[in-house]
Short mmCIF file of C-alpha atoms in Angstrom, two decimals:
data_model
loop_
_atom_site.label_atom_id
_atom_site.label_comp_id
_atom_site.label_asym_id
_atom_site.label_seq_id
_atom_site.Cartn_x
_atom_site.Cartn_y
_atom_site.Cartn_z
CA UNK V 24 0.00 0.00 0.00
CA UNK V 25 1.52 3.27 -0.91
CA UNK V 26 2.98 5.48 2.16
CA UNK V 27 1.20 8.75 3.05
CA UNK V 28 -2.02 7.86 2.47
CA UNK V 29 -4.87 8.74 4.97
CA UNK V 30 -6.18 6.02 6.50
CA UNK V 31 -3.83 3.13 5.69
CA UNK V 32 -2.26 -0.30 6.80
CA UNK V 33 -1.97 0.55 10.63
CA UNK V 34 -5.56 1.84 10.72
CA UNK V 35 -6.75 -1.39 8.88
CA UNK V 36 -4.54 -3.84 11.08
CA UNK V 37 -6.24 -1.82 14.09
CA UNK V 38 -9.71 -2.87 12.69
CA UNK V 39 -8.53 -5.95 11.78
CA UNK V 40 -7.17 -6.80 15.64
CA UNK V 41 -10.39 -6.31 16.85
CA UNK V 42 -12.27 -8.49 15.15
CA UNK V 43 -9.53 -10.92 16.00
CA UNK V 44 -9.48 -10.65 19.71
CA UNK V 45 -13.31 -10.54 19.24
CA UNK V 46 -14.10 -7.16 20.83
CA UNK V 47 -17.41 -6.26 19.83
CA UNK V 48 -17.51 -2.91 18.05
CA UNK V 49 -19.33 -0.87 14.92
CA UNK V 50 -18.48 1.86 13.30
CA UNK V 51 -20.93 4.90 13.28
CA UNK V 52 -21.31 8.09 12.19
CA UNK V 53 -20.10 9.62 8.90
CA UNK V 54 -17.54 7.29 8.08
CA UNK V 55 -19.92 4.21 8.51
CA UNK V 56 -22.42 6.52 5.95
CA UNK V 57 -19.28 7.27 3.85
CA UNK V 58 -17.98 3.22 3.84
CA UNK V 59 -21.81 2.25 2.15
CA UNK V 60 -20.98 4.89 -0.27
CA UNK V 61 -22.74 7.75 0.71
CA UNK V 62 -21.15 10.99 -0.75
CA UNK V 63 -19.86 13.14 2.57
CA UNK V 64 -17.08 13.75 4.26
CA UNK V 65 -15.71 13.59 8.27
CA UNK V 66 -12.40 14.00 9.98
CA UNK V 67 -12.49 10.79 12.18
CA UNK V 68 -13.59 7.30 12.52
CA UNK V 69 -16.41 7.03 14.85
CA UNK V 70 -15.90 3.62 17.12
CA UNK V 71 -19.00 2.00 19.01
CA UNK V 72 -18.05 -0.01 21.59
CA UNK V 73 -20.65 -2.01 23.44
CA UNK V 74 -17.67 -2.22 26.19
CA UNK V 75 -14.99 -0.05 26.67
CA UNK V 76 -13.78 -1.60 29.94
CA UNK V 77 -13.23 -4.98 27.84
CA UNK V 78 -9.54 -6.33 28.59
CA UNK V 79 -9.54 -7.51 24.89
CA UNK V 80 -9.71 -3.90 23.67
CA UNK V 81 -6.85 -2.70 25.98
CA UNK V 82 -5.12 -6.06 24.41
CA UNK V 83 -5.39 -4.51 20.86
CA UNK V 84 -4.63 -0.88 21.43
CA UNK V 85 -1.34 -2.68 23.39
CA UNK V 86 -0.33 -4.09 19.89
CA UNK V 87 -0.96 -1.42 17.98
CA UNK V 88 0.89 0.92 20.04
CA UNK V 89 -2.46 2.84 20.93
CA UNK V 90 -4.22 3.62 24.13
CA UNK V 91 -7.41 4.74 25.97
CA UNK V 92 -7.08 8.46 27.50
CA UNK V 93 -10.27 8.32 30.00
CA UNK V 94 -13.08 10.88 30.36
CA UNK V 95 -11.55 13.76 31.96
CA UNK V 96 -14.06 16.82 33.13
CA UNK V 97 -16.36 17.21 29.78
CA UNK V 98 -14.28 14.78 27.34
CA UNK V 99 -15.07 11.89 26.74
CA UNK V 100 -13.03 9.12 26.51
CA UNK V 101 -10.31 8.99 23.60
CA UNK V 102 -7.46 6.86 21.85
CA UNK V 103 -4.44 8.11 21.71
CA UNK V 104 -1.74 6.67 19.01
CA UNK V 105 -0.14 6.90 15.73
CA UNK V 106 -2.58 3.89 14.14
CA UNK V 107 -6.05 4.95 16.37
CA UNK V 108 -5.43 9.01 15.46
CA UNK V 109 -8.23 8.68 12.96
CA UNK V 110 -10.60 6.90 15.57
CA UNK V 111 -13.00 9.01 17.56
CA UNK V 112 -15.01 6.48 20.13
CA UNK V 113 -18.93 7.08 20.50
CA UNK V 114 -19.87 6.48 24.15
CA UNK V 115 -23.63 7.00 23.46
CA UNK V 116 -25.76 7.12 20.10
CA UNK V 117 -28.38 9.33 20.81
CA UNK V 118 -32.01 7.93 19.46
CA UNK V 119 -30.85 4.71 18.89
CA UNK V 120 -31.98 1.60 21.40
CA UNK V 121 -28.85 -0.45 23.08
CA UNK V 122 -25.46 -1.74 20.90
CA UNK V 123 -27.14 -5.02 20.78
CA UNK V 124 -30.61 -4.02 19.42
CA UNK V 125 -28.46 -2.06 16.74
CA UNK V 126 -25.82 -4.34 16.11
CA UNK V 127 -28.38 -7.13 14.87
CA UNK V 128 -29.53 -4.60 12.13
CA UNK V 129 -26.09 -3.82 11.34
CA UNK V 130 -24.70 -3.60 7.80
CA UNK V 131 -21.16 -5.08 7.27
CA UNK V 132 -18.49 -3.80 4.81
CA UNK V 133 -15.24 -5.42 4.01
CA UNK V 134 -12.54 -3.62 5.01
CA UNK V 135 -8.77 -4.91 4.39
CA UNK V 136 -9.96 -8.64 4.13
CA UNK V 137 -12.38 -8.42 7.48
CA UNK V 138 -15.90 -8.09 7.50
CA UNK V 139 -16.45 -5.05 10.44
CA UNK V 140 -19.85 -3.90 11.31
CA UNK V 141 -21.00 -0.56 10.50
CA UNK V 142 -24.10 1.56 11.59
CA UNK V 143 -27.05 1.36 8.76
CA UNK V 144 -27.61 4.54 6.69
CA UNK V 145 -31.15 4.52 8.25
CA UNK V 146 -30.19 4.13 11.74
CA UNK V 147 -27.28 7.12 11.20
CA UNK V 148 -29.87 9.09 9.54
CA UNK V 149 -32.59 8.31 12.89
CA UNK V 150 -29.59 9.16 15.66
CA UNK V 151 -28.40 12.60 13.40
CA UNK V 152 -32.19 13.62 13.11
CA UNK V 153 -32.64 13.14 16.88
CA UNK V 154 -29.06 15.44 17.94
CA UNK V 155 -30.55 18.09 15.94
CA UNK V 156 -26.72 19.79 15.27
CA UNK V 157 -26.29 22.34 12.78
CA UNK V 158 -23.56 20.56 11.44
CA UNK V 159 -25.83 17.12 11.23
CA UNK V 160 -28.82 19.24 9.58
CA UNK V 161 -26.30 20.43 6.73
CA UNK V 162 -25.52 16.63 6.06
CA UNK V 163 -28.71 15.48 6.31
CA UNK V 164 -30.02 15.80 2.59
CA UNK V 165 -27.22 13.69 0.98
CA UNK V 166 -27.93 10.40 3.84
CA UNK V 167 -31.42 10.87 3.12
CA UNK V 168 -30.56 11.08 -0.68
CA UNK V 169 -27.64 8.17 -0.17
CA UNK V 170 -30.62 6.06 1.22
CA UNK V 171 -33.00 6.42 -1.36
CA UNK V 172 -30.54 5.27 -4.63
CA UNK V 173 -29.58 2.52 -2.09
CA UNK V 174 -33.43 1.41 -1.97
CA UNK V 175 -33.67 1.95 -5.54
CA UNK V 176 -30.60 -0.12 -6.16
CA UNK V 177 -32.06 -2.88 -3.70
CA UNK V 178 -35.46 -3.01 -5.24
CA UNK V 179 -33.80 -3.04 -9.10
CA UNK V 180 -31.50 -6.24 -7.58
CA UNK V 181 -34.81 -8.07 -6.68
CA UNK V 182 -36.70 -7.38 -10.27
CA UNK V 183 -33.24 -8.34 -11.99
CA UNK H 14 -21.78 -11.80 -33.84
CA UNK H 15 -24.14 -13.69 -30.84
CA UNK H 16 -22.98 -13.49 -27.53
CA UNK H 17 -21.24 -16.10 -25.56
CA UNK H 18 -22.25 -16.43 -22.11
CA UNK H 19 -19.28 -18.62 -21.21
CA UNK H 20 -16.97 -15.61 -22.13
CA UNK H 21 -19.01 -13.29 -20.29
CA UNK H 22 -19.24 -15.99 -17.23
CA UNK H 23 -15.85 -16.18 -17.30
CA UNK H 24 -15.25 -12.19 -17.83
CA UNK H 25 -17.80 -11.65 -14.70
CA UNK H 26 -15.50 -14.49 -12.67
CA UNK H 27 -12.09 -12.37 -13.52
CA UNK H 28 -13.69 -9.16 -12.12
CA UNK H 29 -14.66 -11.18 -8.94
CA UNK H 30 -17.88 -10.21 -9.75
CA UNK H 31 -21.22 -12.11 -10.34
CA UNK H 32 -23.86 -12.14 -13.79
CA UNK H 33 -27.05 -10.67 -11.24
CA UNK H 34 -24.60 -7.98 -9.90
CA UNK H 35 -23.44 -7.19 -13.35
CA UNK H 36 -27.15 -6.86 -14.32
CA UNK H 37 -28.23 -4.60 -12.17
CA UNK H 38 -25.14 -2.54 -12.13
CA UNK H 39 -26.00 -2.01 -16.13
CA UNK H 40 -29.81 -1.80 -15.64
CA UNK H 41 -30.47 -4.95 -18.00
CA UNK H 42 -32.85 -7.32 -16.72
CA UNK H 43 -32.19 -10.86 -17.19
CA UNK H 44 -34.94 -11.45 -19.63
CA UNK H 45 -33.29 -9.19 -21.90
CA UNK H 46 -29.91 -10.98 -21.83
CA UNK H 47 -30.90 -14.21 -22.08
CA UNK H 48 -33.63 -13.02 -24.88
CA UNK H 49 -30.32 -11.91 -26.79
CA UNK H 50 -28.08 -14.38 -26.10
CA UNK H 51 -30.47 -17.06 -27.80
CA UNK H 52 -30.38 -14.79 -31.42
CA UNK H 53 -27.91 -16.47 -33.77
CA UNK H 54 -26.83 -12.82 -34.24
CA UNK H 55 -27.57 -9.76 -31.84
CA UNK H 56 -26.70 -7.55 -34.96
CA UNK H 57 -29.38 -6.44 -37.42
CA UNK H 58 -29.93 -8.42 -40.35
CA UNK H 59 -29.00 -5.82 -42.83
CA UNK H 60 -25.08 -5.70 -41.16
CA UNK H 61 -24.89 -9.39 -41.53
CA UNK H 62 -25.84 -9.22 -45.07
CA UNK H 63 -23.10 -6.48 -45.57
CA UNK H 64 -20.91 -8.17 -44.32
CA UNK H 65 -21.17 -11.46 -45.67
CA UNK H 66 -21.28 -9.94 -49.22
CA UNK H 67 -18.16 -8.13 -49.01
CA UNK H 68 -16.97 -11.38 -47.29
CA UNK H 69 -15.28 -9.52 -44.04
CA UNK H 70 -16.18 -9.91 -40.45
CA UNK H 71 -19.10 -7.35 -38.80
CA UNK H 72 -16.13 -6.37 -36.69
CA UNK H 73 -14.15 -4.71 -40.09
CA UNK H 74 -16.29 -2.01 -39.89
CA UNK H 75 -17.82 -1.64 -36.72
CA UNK H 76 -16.31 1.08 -34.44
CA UNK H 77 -16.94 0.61 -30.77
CA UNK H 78 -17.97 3.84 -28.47
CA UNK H 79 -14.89 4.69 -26.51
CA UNK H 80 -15.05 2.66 -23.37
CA UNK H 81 -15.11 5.79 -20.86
CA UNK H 82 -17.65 7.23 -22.97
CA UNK H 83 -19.81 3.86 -23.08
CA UNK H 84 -19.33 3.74 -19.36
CA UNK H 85 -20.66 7.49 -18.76
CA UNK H 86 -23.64 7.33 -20.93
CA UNK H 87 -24.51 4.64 -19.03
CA UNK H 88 -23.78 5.94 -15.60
CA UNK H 89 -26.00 9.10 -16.64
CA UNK H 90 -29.02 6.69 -17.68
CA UNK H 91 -28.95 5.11 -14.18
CA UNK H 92 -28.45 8.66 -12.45
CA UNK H 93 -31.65 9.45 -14.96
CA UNK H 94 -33.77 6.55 -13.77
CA UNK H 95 -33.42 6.89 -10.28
CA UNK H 96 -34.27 10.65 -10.73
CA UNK H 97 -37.01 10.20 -12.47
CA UNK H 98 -38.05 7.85 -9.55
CA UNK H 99 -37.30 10.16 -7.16
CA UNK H 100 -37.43 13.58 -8.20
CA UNK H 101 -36.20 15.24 -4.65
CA UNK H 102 -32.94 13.77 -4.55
CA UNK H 103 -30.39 15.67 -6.12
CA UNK H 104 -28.39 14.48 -9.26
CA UNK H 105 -25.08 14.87 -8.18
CA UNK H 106 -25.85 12.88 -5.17
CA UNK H 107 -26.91 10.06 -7.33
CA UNK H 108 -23.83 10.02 -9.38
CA UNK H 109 -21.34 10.43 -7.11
CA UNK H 110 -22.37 7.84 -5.19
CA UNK H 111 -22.74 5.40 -8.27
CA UNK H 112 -19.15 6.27 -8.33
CA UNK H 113 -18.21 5.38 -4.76
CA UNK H 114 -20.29 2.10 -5.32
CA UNK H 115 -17.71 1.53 -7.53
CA UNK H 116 -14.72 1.90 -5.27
CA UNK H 117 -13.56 -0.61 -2.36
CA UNK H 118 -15.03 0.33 0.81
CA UNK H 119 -11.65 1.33 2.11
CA UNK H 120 -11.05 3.60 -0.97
CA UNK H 121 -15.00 5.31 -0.02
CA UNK H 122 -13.75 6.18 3.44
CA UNK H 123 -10.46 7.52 2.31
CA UNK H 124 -11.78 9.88 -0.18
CA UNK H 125 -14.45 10.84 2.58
CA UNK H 126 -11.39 11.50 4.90
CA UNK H 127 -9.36 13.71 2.38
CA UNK H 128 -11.88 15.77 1.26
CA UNK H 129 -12.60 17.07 4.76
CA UNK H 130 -8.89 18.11 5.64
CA UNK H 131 -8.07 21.54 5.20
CA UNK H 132 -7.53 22.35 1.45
CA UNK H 133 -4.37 23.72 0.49
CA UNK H 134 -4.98 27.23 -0.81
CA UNK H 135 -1.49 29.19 -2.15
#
């Protein structure tokens, strides 16, 4: 893979670890919308965990070379490393029932040979709708719009 | 000139790619393929008769559609049909996102990550 690209090897082998050591985890936010092709952009890789105090997870960031800065005052919690830079974690998705309940509608993508479980376009679109942010209102149009052609593209697959 | 679906199997097979993906990728229902693929020739008759008087193949003087060109008409039809479908969501929505579909997911995220750092500006 060629050098200086933005999110590379170390962020896939991250990803990859995960699933390895079997720590259950989704990606939300823009970069799940962006991974099922959705035209938008974000800064960061939003990480659900469904347990942040899971030994397996401290395991991973350990290999990578990461680790997990708690909560101090108003932050929340955060990963700290060259390979987990990108990742932001998620501590709550607002709207949205438990990480189970969601994680049994999640979608999967395939992401440097592993399967990783990201956060619906619907469901994004439900939790963004309920935050209200000006910033999530702007974006808004092209998840609703990304949904639509994905619908369209689902319902042409079942009359082909 | 008929079509062989064993090269096109086998075409679909290099791409790692199946026949009902390709299909609905290119908007052609299946009816329509196999409806062709059973013609002796998918060509008009007039063309074959050219051809086989001059005694050359169809393929002497046929010119094929650049590929790119082939490849955008086609993207604009789908970007047309959904559209027409769906006439709140905006085009360029449609067609970029046809054009993500087309990427790995890894390559979706990383142009999603690019375009929001800070642009260069000299």
């Amino acid at each position: 893979m060629p050098k200086n690209l933005i999110f590379d090897d170390k962020e896939v082998a991250f990803l990859r670890e995960l699933k390895r050591q079997k720590v259950q985890f989704m990606i939300v936010g823009l970069s799940a919308a962006a991974l099922q092709g959705a035209p938008v952009v974000t800064q960061d890789i939003d990480l659900w965990f469904k347990d942040l105090e899971d030994p397996n997870l401290r395991k991973v960031l350990k290999k990578v070379g990461g680790i997990l800065v708690p909560s101090i005052g108003l932050n929340p919690p955060m990963l700290a490393g060259d390979a987990v830079k990108l990742f932001d974690i998620v501590v709550h998705m607002h709207g949205l029932g438990s990480f189970d309940e969601e994680l049994r509608k999640a979608a999967t993508v395939n992401l440097g040979g592993s399967r990783i479980n990201v956060l619906p376009l619907s469901r994004i679109i439900k939790s963004k709708s309920v935050l209200g942010r000006e910033k999530d209102r702007i974006v808004m149009k092209a998840l609703r719009d990304a949904l639509h052609i994905k619908q369209a593209m689902f319902i042409r697959r079942r009359q082909t | 000139m008929k079509i062989s679906m064993q090269k096109l199997g086998r075409i679909c097979l290099e791409r790692k790619t199946s026949l009902s993906e390709v299909l609905v990728q290119s908007q052609v229902s299946r009816n329509a393929l196999y409806s062709l693929a059973r013609k002796d020739s998918v060509l008009p008759r007039s063309i074959d008769a050219i051809a086989a008087h001059l005694n050359v193949r169809v393929s002497d003087f046929l010119e094929e559609e650049d590929v790119l060109v082939a490849k955008s008409r086609l993207l604009l039809r789908m970007v047309n049909r959904i559209a027409e479908k769906h006439p709140g969501i905006d085009r360029d929505n449609i067609r970029h996102m046809f054009l993500l579909l087309e990427e790995k997911p890894v390559e979706r995220l990383r142009r999603a990550l690019v375009r929001a750092q800070k642009p260069d500006i000299r």
